[in-house]
JSON list of C-alpha atoms in Angstrom, two decimals:
[
{"chain": "T", "resi": 1326, "resn": "GLU", "atom": "CA", "xyz": [-9.32, 12.66, 10.72]},
{"chain": "T", "resi": 1327, "resn": "PRO", "atom": "CA", "xyz": [-5.76, 13.19, 10.66]},
{"chain": "T", "resi": 1328, "resn": "GLU", "atom": "CA", "xyz": [-3.87, 12.62, 6.90]},
{"chain": "T", "resi": 1329, "resn": "VAL", "atom": "CA", "xyz": [-0.29, 12.00, 5.70]},
{"chain": "T", "resi": 1330, "resn": "THR", "atom": "CA", "xyz": [0.43, 15.03, 2.38]},
{"chain": "T", "resi": 1331, "resn": "GLN", "atom": "CA", "xyz": [2.10, 14.40, -0.05]},
{"chain": "T", "resi": 1332, "resn": "THR", "atom": "CA", "xyz": [4.08, 17.19, -2.40]},
{"chain": "T", "resi": 1333, "resn": "PRO", "atom": "CA", "xyz": [3.72, 17.27, -5.45]},
{"chain": "T", "resi": 1334, "resn": "SER", "atom": "CA", "xyz": [1.16, 15.76, -6.19]},
{"chain": "T", "resi": 1335, "resn": "HIS", "atom": "CA", "xyz": [2.64, 15.51, -10.23]},
{"chain": "T", "resi": 1336, "resn": "GLN", "atom": "CA", "xyz": [6.00, 15.97, -10.77]},
{"chain": "T", "resi": 1337, "resn": "VAL", "atom": "CA", "xyz": [8.10, 15.38, -14.68]},
{"chain": "T", "resi": 1338, "resn": "THR", "atom": "CA", "xyz": [11.59, 15.09, -14.65]},
{"chain": "T", "resi": 1339, "resn": "GLN", "atom": "CA", "xyz": [14.55, 14.42, -17.59]},
{"chain": "T", "resi": 1340, "resn": "MET", "atom": "CA", "xyz": [16.53, 11.74, -16.69]},
{"chain": "T", "resi": 1341, "resn": "GLY", "atom": "CA", "xyz": [19.38, 12.15, -14.97]},
{"chain": "T", "resi": 1342, "resn": "GLN", "atom": "CA", "xyz": [18.11, 14.77, -12.39]},
{"chain": "T", "resi": 1343, "resn": "GLU", "atom": "CA", "xyz": [17.33, 14.85, -8.89]},
{"chain": "T", "resi": 1344, "resn": "VAL", "atom": "CA", "xyz": [13.76, 14.69, -7.55]},
{"chain": "T", "resi": 1345, "resn": "ILE", "atom": "CA", "xyz": [12.68, 14.96, -4.12]},
{"chain": "T", "resi": 1346, "resn": "LEU", "atom": "CA", "xyz": [9.89, 14.11, -2.73]},
{"chain": "T", "resi": 1347, "resn": "ARG", "atom": "CA", "xyz": [8.27, 15.58, 0.58]},
{"chain": "T", "resi": 1348, "resn": "CYS", "atom": "CA", "xyz": [5.93, 13.56, 2.16]},
{"chain": "T", "resi": 1349, "resn": "VAL", "atom": "CA", "xyz": [4.41, 14.79, 5.62]},
{"chain": "T", "resi": 1350, "resn": "PRO", "atom": "CA", "xyz": [2.77, 12.08, 7.95]},
{"chain": "T", "resi": 1351, "resn": "ILE", "atom": "CA", "xyz": [0.35, 11.69, 11.13]},
{"chain": "T", "resi": 1352, "resn": "SER", "atom": "CA", "xyz": [2.23, 13.88, 12.89]},
{"chain": "T", "resi": 1353, "resn": "ASN", "atom": "CA", "xyz": [2.78, 11.82, 16.01]},
{"chain": "T", "resi": 1354, "resn": "HIS", "atom": "CA", "xyz": [2.90, 8.63, 14.02]},
{"chain": "T", "resi": 1355, "resn": "LEU", "atom": "CA", "xyz": [6.82, 7.05, 14.73]},
{"chain": "T", "resi": 1356, "resn": "TYR", "atom": "CA", "xyz": [7.29, 5.20, 11.74]},
{"chain": "T", "resi": 1357, "resn": "PHE", "atom": "CA", "xyz": [7.39, 6.11, 7.74]},
{"chain": "T", "resi": 1358, "resn": "TYR", "atom": "CA", "xyz": [7.46, 4.32, 4.89]},
{"chain": "T", "resi": 1359, "resn": "TRP", "atom": "CA", "xyz": [8.23, 4.69, 1.00]},
{"chain": "T", "resi": 1360, "resn": "TYR", "atom": "CA", "xyz": [6.08, 2.40, -1.94]},
{"chain": "T", "resi": 1361, "resn": "ARG", "atom": "CA", "xyz": [6.11, 2.20, -5.41]},
{"chain": "T", "resi": 1362, "resn": "GLN", "atom": "CA", "xyz": [2.93, 1.29, -7.99]},
{"chain": "T", "resi": 1363, "resn": "ILE", "atom": "CA", "xyz": [4.05, 1.60, -11.70]},
{"chain": "T", "resi": 1364, "resn": "LEU", "atom": "CA", "xyz": [1.25, 1.93, -14.25]},
{"chain": "T", "resi": 1365, "resn": "GLY", "atom": "CA", "xyz": [-0.75, -0.71, -14.39]},
{"chain": "T", "resi": 1366, "resn": "GLN", "atom": "CA", "xyz": [1.36, -3.09, -11.48]},
{"chain": "T", "resi": 1367, "resn": "LYS", "atom": "CA", "xyz": [1.30, -4.42, -7.90]},
{"chain": "T", "resi": 1368, "resn": "VAL", "atom": "CA", "xyz": [2.40, -1.25, -5.01]},
{"chain": "T", "resi": 1369, "resn": "GLU", "atom": "CA", "xyz": [5.41, -2.26, -4.29]},
{"chain": "T", "resi": 1370, "resn": "PHE", "atom": "CA", "xyz": [7.45, -1.60, -0.18]},
{"chain": "T", "resi": 1371, "resn": "LEU", "atom": "CA", "xyz": [10.74, 0.62, -0.68]},
{"chain": "T", "resi": 1372, "resn": "VAL", "atom": "CA", "xyz": [11.92, 1.17, 2.29]},
{"chain": "T", "resi": 1373, "resn": "SER", "atom": "CA", "xyz": [10.72, 1.79, 5.58]},
{"chain": "T", "resi": 1374, "resn": "PHE", "atom": "CA", "xyz": [13.15, 4.59, 8.67]},
{"chain": "T", "resi": 1375, "resn": "TYR", "atom": "CA", "xyz": [12.18, 4.42, 12.34]},
{"chain": "T", "resi": 1376, "resn": "ASN", "atom": "CA", "xyz": [14.34, 5.68, 15.30]},
{"chain": "T", "resi": 1377, "resn": "ASN", "atom": "CA", "xyz": [15.63, 8.43, 12.05]},
{"chain": "T", "resi": 1378, "resn": "GLU", "atom": "CA", "xyz": [16.52, 5.71, 10.89]},
{"chain": "T", "resi": 1379, "resn": "ILE", "atom": "CA", "xyz": [16.24, 3.21, 7.57]},
{"chain": "T", "resi": 1380, "resn": "SER", "atom": "CA", "xyz": [14.99, 0.10, 9.63]},
{"chain": "T", "resi": 1381, "resn": "GLU", "atom": "CA", "xyz": [14.15, -2.15, 5.67]},
{"chain": "T", "resi": 1382, "resn": "LYS", "atom": "CA", "xyz": [14.43, -1.49, 2.23]},
{"chain": "T", "resi": 1383, "resn": "SER", "atom": "CA", "xyz": [14.23, -3.06, -0.87]},
{"chain": "T", "resi": 1384, "resn": "GLU", "atom": "CA", "xyz": [16.08, -4.13, -3.21]},
{"chain": "T", "resi": 1385, "resn": "ILE", "atom": "CA", "xyz": [14.42, -1.26, -6.10]},
{"chain": "T", "resi": 1386, "resn": "PHE", "atom": "CA", "xyz": [15.74, 0.97, -3.47]},
{"chain": "T", "resi": 1387, "resn": "ASP", "atom": "CA", "xyz": [19.39, 1.49, -4.47]},
{"chain": "T", "resi": 1388, "resn": "ASP", "atom": "CA", "xyz": [22.43, 3.59, -4.11]},
{"chain": "T", "resi": 1389, "resn": "GLN", "atom": "CA", "xyz": [20.33, 6.28, -5.73]},
{"chain": "T", "resi": 1390, "resn": "PHE", "atom": "CA", "xyz": [17.72, 6.99, -3.34]},
{"chain": "T", "resi": 1391, "resn": "SER", "atom": "CA", "xyz": [18.16, 8.11, 0.46]},
{"chain": "T", "resi": 1392, "resn": "VAL", "atom": "CA", "xyz": [15.56, 8.59, 2.70]},
{"chain": "T", "resi": 1393, "resn": "GLU", "atom": "CA", "xyz": [15.00, 12.08, 5.46]},
{"chain": "T", "resi": 1394, "resn": "ARG", "atom": "CA", "xyz": [13.14, 12.98, 8.24]},
{"chain": "T", "resi": 1395, "resn": "PRO", "atom": "CA", "xyz": [14.82, 16.96, 8.59]},
{"chain": "T", "resi": 1396, "resn": "ASP", "atom": "CA", "xyz": [12.96, 18.37, 10.74]},
{"chain": "T", "resi": 1397, "resn": "GLY", "atom": "CA", "xyz": [10.23, 17.36, 13.62]},
{"chain": "T", "resi": 1398, "resn": "SER", "atom": "CA", "xyz": [7.19, 17.42, 10.44]},
{"chain": "T", "resi": 1399, "resn": "ASN", "atom": "CA", "xyz": [9.10, 16.42, 7.08]},
{"chain": "T", "resi": 1400, "resn": "PHE", "atom": "CA", "xyz": [9.90, 13.17, 5.57]},
{"chain": "T", "resi": 1401, "resn": "THR", "atom": "CA", "xyz": [11.11, 13.40, 2.01]},
{"chain": "T", "resi": 1402, "resn": "LEU", "atom": "CA", "xyz": [12.15, 10.26, -0.51]},
{"chain": "T", "resi": 1403, "resn": "LYS", "atom": "CA", "xyz": [15.28, 11.93, -3.12]},
{"chain": "T", "resi": 1404, "resn": "ILE", "atom": "CA", "xyz": [16.25, 9.89, -6.14]},
{"chain": "T", "resi": 1405, "resn": "ARG", "atom": "CA", "xyz": [19.97, 10.89, -7.29]},
{"chain": "T", "resi": 1406, "resn": "SER", "atom": "CA", "xyz": [20.38, 10.71, -11.09]},
{"chain": "T", "resi": 1407, "resn": "THR", "atom": "CA", "xyz": [16.41, 9.89, -12.01]},
{"chain": "T", "resi": 1408, "resn": "LYS", "atom": "CA", "xyz": [16.18, 6.89, -14.34]},
{"chain": "T", "resi": 1409, "resn": "LEU", "atom": "CA", "xyz": [13.22, 6.20, -17.44]},
{"chain": "T", "resi": 1410, "resn": "GLU", "atom": "CA", "xyz": [12.03, 2.90, -14.87]},
{"chain": "T", "resi": 1411, "resn": "ASP", "atom": "CA", "xyz": [11.80, 5.77, -11.50]},
{"chain": "T", "resi": 1412, "resn": "SER", "atom": "CA", "xyz": [8.38, 6.73, -12.92]},
{"chain": "T", "resi": 1413, "resn": "ALA", "atom": "CA", "xyz": [5.07, 5.36, -10.97]},
{"chain": "T", "resi": 1414, "resn": "MET", "atom": "CA", "xyz": [3.48, 6.51, -8.33]},
{"chain": "T", "resi": 1415, "resn": "TYR", "atom": "CA", "xyz": [4.63, 7.09, -5.02]},
{"chain": "T", "resi": 1416, "resn": "PHE", "atom": "CA", "xyz": [3.38, 6.78, -1.64]},
{"chain": "T", "resi": 1417, "resn": "CYS", "atom": "CA", "xyz": [4.39, 7.79, 1.56]},
{"chain": "T", "resi": 1418, "resn": "ALA", "atom": "CA", "xyz": [2.74, 5.70, 4.70]},
{"chain": "T", "resi": 1419, "resn": "SER", "atom": "CA", "xyz": [3.10, 5.67, 8.39]},
{"chain": "T", "resi": 1420, "resn": "ILE", "atom": "CA", "xyz": [2.01, 4.24, 11.43]},
{"chain": "T", "resi": 1421, "resn": "LEU", "atom": "CA", "xyz": [1.76, 4.75, 14.91]},
{"chain": "T", "resi": 1422, "resn": "THR", "atom": "CA", "xyz": [3.55, 1.86, 16.36]},
{"chain": "T", "resi": 1423, "resn": "GLY", "atom": "CA", "xyz": [4.23, -1.57, 15.29]},
{"chain": "T", "resi": 1424, "resn": "GLY", "atom": "CA", "xyz": [2.03, -4.80, 16.74]},
{"chain": "T", "resi": 1425, "resn": "PRO", "atom": "CA", "xyz": [-1.76, -4.62, 16.07]},
{"chain": "T", "resi": 1426, "resn": "ALA", "atom": "CA", "xyz": [-2.57, -1.45, 17.38]},
{"chain": "T", "resi": 1427, "resn": "GLY", "atom": "CA", "xyz": [-0.18, -0.02, 14.80]},
{"chain": "T", "resi": 1428, "resn": "SER", "atom": "CA", "xyz": [-0.74, -1.96, 11.86]},
{"chain": "T", "resi": 1429, "resn": "ARG", "atom": "CA", "xyz": [-4.46, -0.47, 10.85]},
{"chain": "T", "resi": 1430, "resn": "GLY", "atom": "CA", "xyz": [-3.83, 2.92, 11.59]},
{"chain": "T", "resi": 1431, "resn": "TYR", "atom": "CA", "xyz": [-1.59, 2.31, 8.09]},
{"chain": "T", "resi": 1432, "resn": "THR", "atom": "CA", "xyz": [-2.62, 5.31, 6.52]},
{"chain": "T", "resi": 1433, "resn": "PHE", "atom": "CA", "xyz": [-1.57, 6.82, 2.83]},
{"chain": "T", "resi": 1434, "resn": "GLY", "atom": "CA", "xyz": [-0.80, 9.88, 0.96]},
{"chain": "T", "resi": 1435, "resn": "SER", "atom": "CA", "xyz": [-2.26, 10.48, -1.89]},
{"chain": "T", "resi": 1436, "resn": "GLY", "atom": "CA", "xyz": [0.61, 9.95, -3.88]},
{"chain": "T", "resi": 1437, "resn": "THR", "atom": "CA", "xyz": [2.81, 11.81, -5.78]},
{"chain": "T", "resi": 1438, "resn": "ARG", "atom": "CA", "xyz": [3.52, 11.03, -10.50]},
{"chain": "T", "resi": 1439, "resn": "LEU", "atom": "CA", "xyz": [6.77, 10.58, -11.22]},
{"chain": "T", "resi": 1440, "resn": "THR", "atom": "CA", "xyz": [7.15, 11.03, -14.65]},
{"chain": "T", "resi": 1441, "resn": "VAL", "atom": "CA", "xyz": [11.05, 10.71, -16.34]},
{"chain": "T", "resi": 1442, "resn": "VAL", "atom": "CA", "xyz": [11.31, 11.97, -20.13]},
{"chain": "Y", "resi": 1453, "resn": "GLY", "atom": "CA", "xyz": [10.26, -12.57, 0.91]},
{"chain": "Y", "resi": 1454, "resn": "GLU", "atom": "CA", "xyz": [6.40, -12.75, 0.77]},
{"chain": "Y", "resi": 1455, "resn": "ASN", "atom": "CA", "xyz": [4.97, -13.29, -1.88]},
{"chain": "Y", "resi": 1456, "resn": "VAL", "atom": "CA", "xyz": [1.15, -12.26, -2.81]},
{"chain": "Y", "resi": 1457, "resn": "GLU", "atom": "CA", "xyz": [-0.85, -13.50, -5.84]},
{"chain": "Y", "resi": 1458, "resn": "GLN", "atom": "CA", "xyz": [-4.07, -11.87, -6.44]},
{"chain": "Y", "resi": 1459, "resn": "HIS", "atom": "CA", "xyz": [-6.79, -12.85, -8.42]},
{"chain": "Y", "resi": 1460, "resn": "PRO", "atom": "CA", "xyz": [-8.99, -12.30, -10.70]},
{"chain": "Y", "resi": 1461, "resn": "SER", "atom": "CA", "xyz": [-7.18, -8.77, -12.47]},
{"chain": "Y", "resi": 1462, "resn": "THR", "atom": "CA", "xyz": [-10.53, -7.37, -13.46]},
{"chain": "Y", "resi": 1463, "resn": "LEU", "atom": "CA", "xyz": [-14.10, -7.64, -11.88]},
{"chain": "Y", "resi": 1464, "resn": "SER", "atom": "CA", "xyz": [-17.59, -6.81, -13.64]},
{"chain": "Y", "resi": 1465, "resn": "VAL", "atom": "CA", "xyz": [-20.68, -7.31, -11.88]},
{"chain": "Y", "resi": 1466, "resn": "GLN", "atom": "CA", "xyz": [-23.91, -5.99, -11.38]},
{"chain": "Y", "resi": 1467, "resn": "GLU", "atom": "CA", "xyz": [-25.15, -3.51, -9.48]},
{"chain": "Y", "resi": 1468, "resn": "GLY", "atom": "CA", "xyz": [-27.37, -6.03, -6.49]},
{"chain": "Y", "resi": 1469, "resn": "ASP", "atom": "CA", "xyz": [-24.04, -9.25, -7.56]},
{"chain": "Y", "resi": 1470, "resn": "SER", "atom": "CA", "xyz": [-21.48, -10.91, -5.10]},
{"chain": "Y", "resi": 1471, "resn": "ALA", "atom": "CA", "xyz": [-18.10, -9.88, -5.59]},
{"chain": "Y", "resi": 1472, "resn": "VAL", "atom": "CA", "xyz": [-14.78, -12.00, -4.26]},
{"chain": "Y", "resi": 1473, "resn": "ILE", "atom": "CA", "xyz": [-11.31, -11.71, -4.50]},
{"chain": "Y", "resi": 1474, "resn": "LYS", "atom": "CA", "xyz": [-8.87, -13.85, -3.48]},
{"chain": "Y", "resi": 1475, "resn": "CYS", "atom": "CA", "xyz": [-5.54, -13.83, -2.49]},
{"chain": "Y", "resi": 1476, "resn": "THR", "atom": "CA", "xyz": [-2.06, -16.51, -0.93]},
{"chain": "Y", "resi": 1477, "resn": "TYR", "atom": "CA", "xyz": [0.73, -15.39, 0.26]},
{"chain": "Y", "resi": 1478, "resn": "SER", "atom": "CA", "xyz": [3.57, -17.38, 0.68]},
{"chain": "Y", "resi": 1479, "resn": "ASP", "atom": "CA", "xyz": [5.34, -16.10, 4.42]},
{"chain": "Y", "resi": 1480, "resn": "SER", "atom": "CA", "xyz": [3.47, -18.72, 7.11]},
{"chain": "Y", "resi": 1481, "resn": "ALA", "atom": "CA", "xyz": [4.24, -15.92, 9.77]},
{"chain": "Y", "resi": 1482, "resn": "SER", "atom": "CA", "xyz": [2.47, -13.51, 7.80]},
{"chain": "Y", "resi": 1483, "resn": "ASN", "atom": "CA", "xyz": [-0.54, -12.52, 10.35]},
{"chain": "Y", "resi": 1484, "resn": "TYR", "atom": "CA", "xyz": [-2.52, -9.76, 9.30]},
{"chain": "Y", "resi": 1485, "resn": "PHE", "atom": "CA", "xyz": [-4.36, -9.37, 6.00]},
{"chain": "Y", "resi": 1486, "resn": "PRO", "atom": "CA", "xyz": [-5.89, -6.47, 5.30]},
{"chain": "Y", "resi": 1487, "resn": "TRP", "atom": "CA", "xyz": [-7.84, -4.74, 1.98]},
{"chain": "Y", "resi": 1488, "resn": "TYR", "atom": "CA", "xyz": [-7.19, -1.84, 0.51]},
{"chain": "Y", "resi": 1489, "resn": "LYS", "atom": "CA", "xyz": [-9.41, -0.01, -1.97]},
{"chain": "Y", "resi": 1490, "resn": "GLN", "atom": "CA", "xyz": [-7.10, 2.75, -3.79]},
{"chain": "Y", "resi": 1491, "resn": "GLU", "atom": "CA", "xyz": [-9.89, 5.25, -6.88]},
{"chain": "Y", "resi": 1492, "resn": "LEU", "atom": "CA", "xyz": [-8.71, 7.28, -10.09]},
{"chain": "Y", "resi": 1493, "resn": "GLY", "atom": "CA", "xyz": [-6.16, 9.76, -7.87]},
{"chain": "Y", "resi": 1494, "resn": "LYS", "atom": "CA", "xyz": [-6.41, 8.51, -4.47]},
{"chain": "Y", "resi": 1495, "resn": "GLY", "atom": "CA", "xyz": [-3.57, 6.50, -2.53]},
{"chain": "Y", "resi": 1496, "resn": "PRO", "atom": "CA", "xyz": [-4.98, 2.70, -1.28]},
{"chain": "Y", "resi": 1497, "resn": "GLN", "atom": "CA", "xyz": [-7.57, 2.94, 2.19]},
{"chain": "Y", "resi": 1498, "resn": "LEU", "atom": "CA", "xyz": [-8.22, -0.71, 4.35]},
{"chain": "Y", "resi": 1499, "resn": "ILE", "atom": "CA", "xyz": [-11.87, -1.35, 4.22]},
{"chain": "Y", "resi": 1500, "resn": "ILE", "atom": "CA", "xyz": [-11.55, -4.35, 6.67]},
{"chain": "Y", "resi": 1501, "resn": "ASP", "atom": "CA", "xyz": [-7.97, -6.34, 7.24]},
{"chain": "Y", "resi": 1502, "resn": "ILE", "atom": "CA", "xyz": [-8.11, -10.15, 9.40]},
{"chain": "Y", "resi": 1503, "resn": "ARG", "atom": "CA", "xyz": [-5.46, -11.08, 11.93]},
{"chain": "Y", "resi": 1504, "resn": "SER", "atom": "CA", "xyz": [-4.13, -14.36, 11.52]},
{"chain": "Y", "resi": 1505, "resn": "ASN", "atom": "CA", "xyz": [-6.52, -15.56, 14.24]},
{"chain": "Y", "resi": 1506, "resn": "VAL", "atom": "CA", "xyz": [-9.43, -15.05, 13.31]},
{"chain": "Y", "resi": 1507, "resn": "GLY", "atom": "CA", "xyz": [-11.34, -17.27, 10.22]},
{"chain": "Y", "resi": 1508, "resn": "GLU", "atom": "CA", "xyz": [-13.00, -15.24, 9.82]},
{"chain": "Y", "resi": 1509, "resn": "LYS", "atom": "CA", "xyz": [-14.47, -11.10, 9.91]},
{"chain": "Y", "resi": 1510, "resn": "LYS", "atom": "CA", "xyz": [-17.54, -9.19, 8.30]},
{"chain": "Y", "resi": 1511, "resn": "ASP", "atom": "CA", "xyz": [-18.20, -5.40, 8.26]},
{"chain": "Y", "resi": 1512, "resn": "GLN", "atom": "CA", "xyz": [-21.83, -4.95, 6.35]},
{"chain": "Y", "resi": 1513, "resn": "ARG", "atom": "CA", "xyz": [-21.25, -5.40, 2.94]},
{"chain": "Y", "resi": 1514, "resn": "ILE", "atom": "CA", "xyz": [-17.36, -6.74, 3.35]},
{"chain": "Y", "resi": 1515, "resn": "ALA", "atom": "CA", "xyz": [-16.69, -9.85, 4.09]},
{"chain": "Y", "resi": 1516, "resn": "VAL", "atom": "CA", "xyz": [-12.67, -11.63, 4.59]},
{"chain": "Y", "resi": 1517, "resn": "THR", "atom": "CA", "xyz": [-11.20, -14.81, 4.99]},
{"chain": "Y", "resi": 1518, "resn": "LEU", "atom": "CA", "xyz": [-9.16, -16.85, 6.22]},
{"chain": "Y", "resi": 1519, "resn": "ASN", "atom": "CA", "xyz": [-7.53, -19.93, 5.24]},
{"chain": "Y", "resi": 1520, "resn": "LYS", "atom": "CA", "xyz": [-3.70, -19.86, 7.32]},
{"chain": "Y", "resi": 1521, "resn": "THR", "atom": "CA", "xyz": [-3.50, -24.11, 6.60]},
{"chain": "Y", "resi": 1522, "resn": "ALA", "atom": "CA", "xyz": [-3.86, -22.95, 2.28]},
{"chain": "Y", "resi": 1523, "resn": "LYS", "atom": "CA", "xyz": [-2.28, -18.92, 2.82]},
{"chain": "Y", "resi": 1524, "resn": "HIS", "atom": "CA", "xyz": [-5.44, -17.81, 1.38]},
{"chain": "Y", "resi": 1525, "resn": "PHE", "atom": "CA", "xyz": [-7.95, -15.35, 1.96]},
{"chain": "Y", "resi": 1526, "resn": "SER", "atom": "CA", "xyz": [-10.39, -13.19, 0.40]},
{"chain": "Y", "resi": 1527, "resn": "LEU", "atom": "CA", "xyz": [-12.83, -10.20, 0.01]},
{"chain": "Y", "resi": 1528, "resn": "HIS", "atom": "CA", "xyz": [-16.66, -10.78, -0.61]},
{"chain": "Y", "resi": 1529, "resn": "ILE", "atom": "CA", "xyz": [-18.66, -7.92, -1.37]},
{"chain": "Y", "resi": 1530, "resn": "THR", "atom": "CA", "xyz": [-22.64, -8.32, -1.70]},
{"chain": "Y", "resi": 1531, "resn": "GLU", "atom": "CA", "xyz": [-25.22, -6.45, -2.75]},
{"chain": "Y", "resi": 1532, "resn": "THR", "atom": "CA", "xyz": [-22.75, -4.42, -4.72]},
{"chain": "Y", "resi": 1533, "resn": "GLN", "atom": "CA", "xyz": [-23.47, -0.42, -6.41]},
{"chain": "Y", "resi": 1534, "resn": "PRO", "atom": "CA", "xyz": [-22.33, 1.48, -8.31]},
{"chain": "Y", "resi": 1535, "resn": "GLU", "atom": "CA", "xyz": [-19.86, 3.31, -6.11]},
{"chain": "Y", "resi": 1536, "resn": "ASP", "atom": "CA", "xyz": [-17.49, 0.60, -4.97]},
{"chain": "Y", "resi": 1537, "resn": "SER", "atom": "CA", "xyz": [-16.28, 0.23, -8.57]},
{"chain": "Y", "resi": 1538, "resn": "ALA", "atom": "CA", "xyz": [-12.15, 0.71, -7.39]},
{"chain": "Y", "resi": 1539, "resn": "VAL", "atom": "CA", "xyz": [-8.99, -1.48, -7.90]},
{"chain": "Y", "resi": 1540, "resn": "TYR", "atom": "CA", "xyz": [-9.08, -3.40, -4.40]},
{"chain": "Y", "resi": 1541, "resn": "PHE", "atom": "CA", "xyz": [-5.76, -5.08, -3.28]},
{"chain": "Y", "resi": 1542, "resn": "CYS", "atom": "CA", "xyz": [-4.99, -7.81, -0.86]},
{"chain": "Y", "resi": 1543, "resn": "ALA", "atom": "CA", "xyz": [-1.59, -7.32, 1.36]},
{"chain": "Y", "resi": 1544, "resn": "ALA", "atom": "CA", "xyz": [0.19, -9.72, 3.49]},
{"chain": "Y", "resi": 1545, "resn": "LEU", "atom": "CA", "xyz": [2.13, -8.10, 7.00]},
{"chain": "Y", "resi": 1546, "resn": "ARG", "atom": "CA", "xyz": [4.36, -9.53, 9.78]},
{"chain": "Y", "resi": 1547, "resn": "GLN", "atom": "CA", "xyz": [4.01, -8.03, 12.88]},
{"chain": "Y", "resi": 1548, "resn": "GLY", "atom": "CA", "xyz": [7.44, -7.53, 14.56]},
{"chain": "Y", "resi": 1549, "resn": "GLY", "atom": "CA", "xyz": [9.09, -6.28, 12.43]},
{"chain": "Y", "resi": 1550, "resn": "SER", "atom": "CA", "xyz": [9.34, -3.58, 10.00]},
{"chain": "Y", "resi": 1551, "resn": "GLU", "atom": "CA", "xyz": [5.97, -4.20, 8.92]},
{"chain": "Y", "resi": 1552, "resn": "LYS", "atom": "CA", "xyz": [5.76, -3.02, 5.35]},
{"chain": "Y", "resi": 1553, "resn": "LEU", "atom": "CA", "xyz": [2.89, -3.91, 3.69]},
{"chain": "Y", "resi": 1554, "resn": "VAL", "atom": "CA", "xyz": [3.33, -6.69, 0.77]},
{"chain": "Y", "resi": 1555, "resn": "PHE", "atom": "CA", "xyz": [0.60, -6.08, -2.04]},
{"chain": "Y", "resi": 1556, "resn": "GLY", "atom": "CA", "xyz": [-0.73, -8.13, -4.28]},
{"chain": "Y", "resi": 1557, "resn": "LYS", "atom": "CA", "xyz": [-1.44, -6.87, -7.53]},
{"chain": "Y", "resi": 1558, "resn": "GLY", "atom": "CA", "xyz": [-4.61, -5.97, -7.31]},
{"chain": "Y", "resi": 1559, "resn": "THR", "atom": "CA", "xyz": [-8.19, -6.14, -9.31]},
{"chain": "Y", "resi": 1560, "resn": "LYS", "atom": "CA", "xyz": [-10.21, -2.87, -10.89]},
{"chain": "Y", "resi": 1561, "resn": "LEU", "atom": "CA", "xyz": [-13.81, -3.42, -10.15]},
{"chain": "Y", "resi": 1562, "resn": "THR", "atom": "CA", "xyz": [-16.43, -2.40, -11.78]},
{"chain": "Y", "resi": 1563, "resn": "VAL", "atom": "CA", "xyz": [-20.19, -2.73, -10.59]},
{"chain": "Y", "resi": 1564, "resn": "ASN", "atom": "CA", "xyz": [-22.58, -2.33, -14.20]},
{"chain": "Y", "resi": 1565, "resn": "PRO", "atom": "CA", "xyz": [-25.71, -0.02, -13.54]}
]
């Protein structure tokens, strides 16, 4: 079964450092997402990406965050200057298409645990 | 924006008993309601979903009900087994936009043998 792959599985970084979280979505999917889950809290939407541009972003996704699809396979989340409160599990997800047919195909990666010290 | 509330936050049952998890949503335009199971170290996995034009859906031991008027939906697991132990999330989505999911806080289900 096709998978969404995320690397690394765990990243520890110092406050103020830049981090890049990497994702390889399912190859024929067209919509890409980043979600995050602070320990013990709900999974929160960060950003959606379609047709090589951001289609929606949440209030959390401020100027410190950016996303990129540098080639046909990778989808990255960059945090420019990490803060302690950025410590969370970050999930990448993708779907083939919008609408009823696409929603069922929401596939999540296993996540990257980011720890900012 | 959409807000999804989920209860209870923890649920402990004996093997063979039923488990019920309830969610409410605020945006009447939401029209797709999936349930995800999250095991330790893994991402959420879809276990069942329901669309707003359906009131109930069943898949073996798992069922979901939706009350659009009251804006709530529930997950029912019958004949629970220890391998059902996990964190379960409900979510809501409004199709036609960015297709983002809005999640509940999760329910940690423990099935005791």
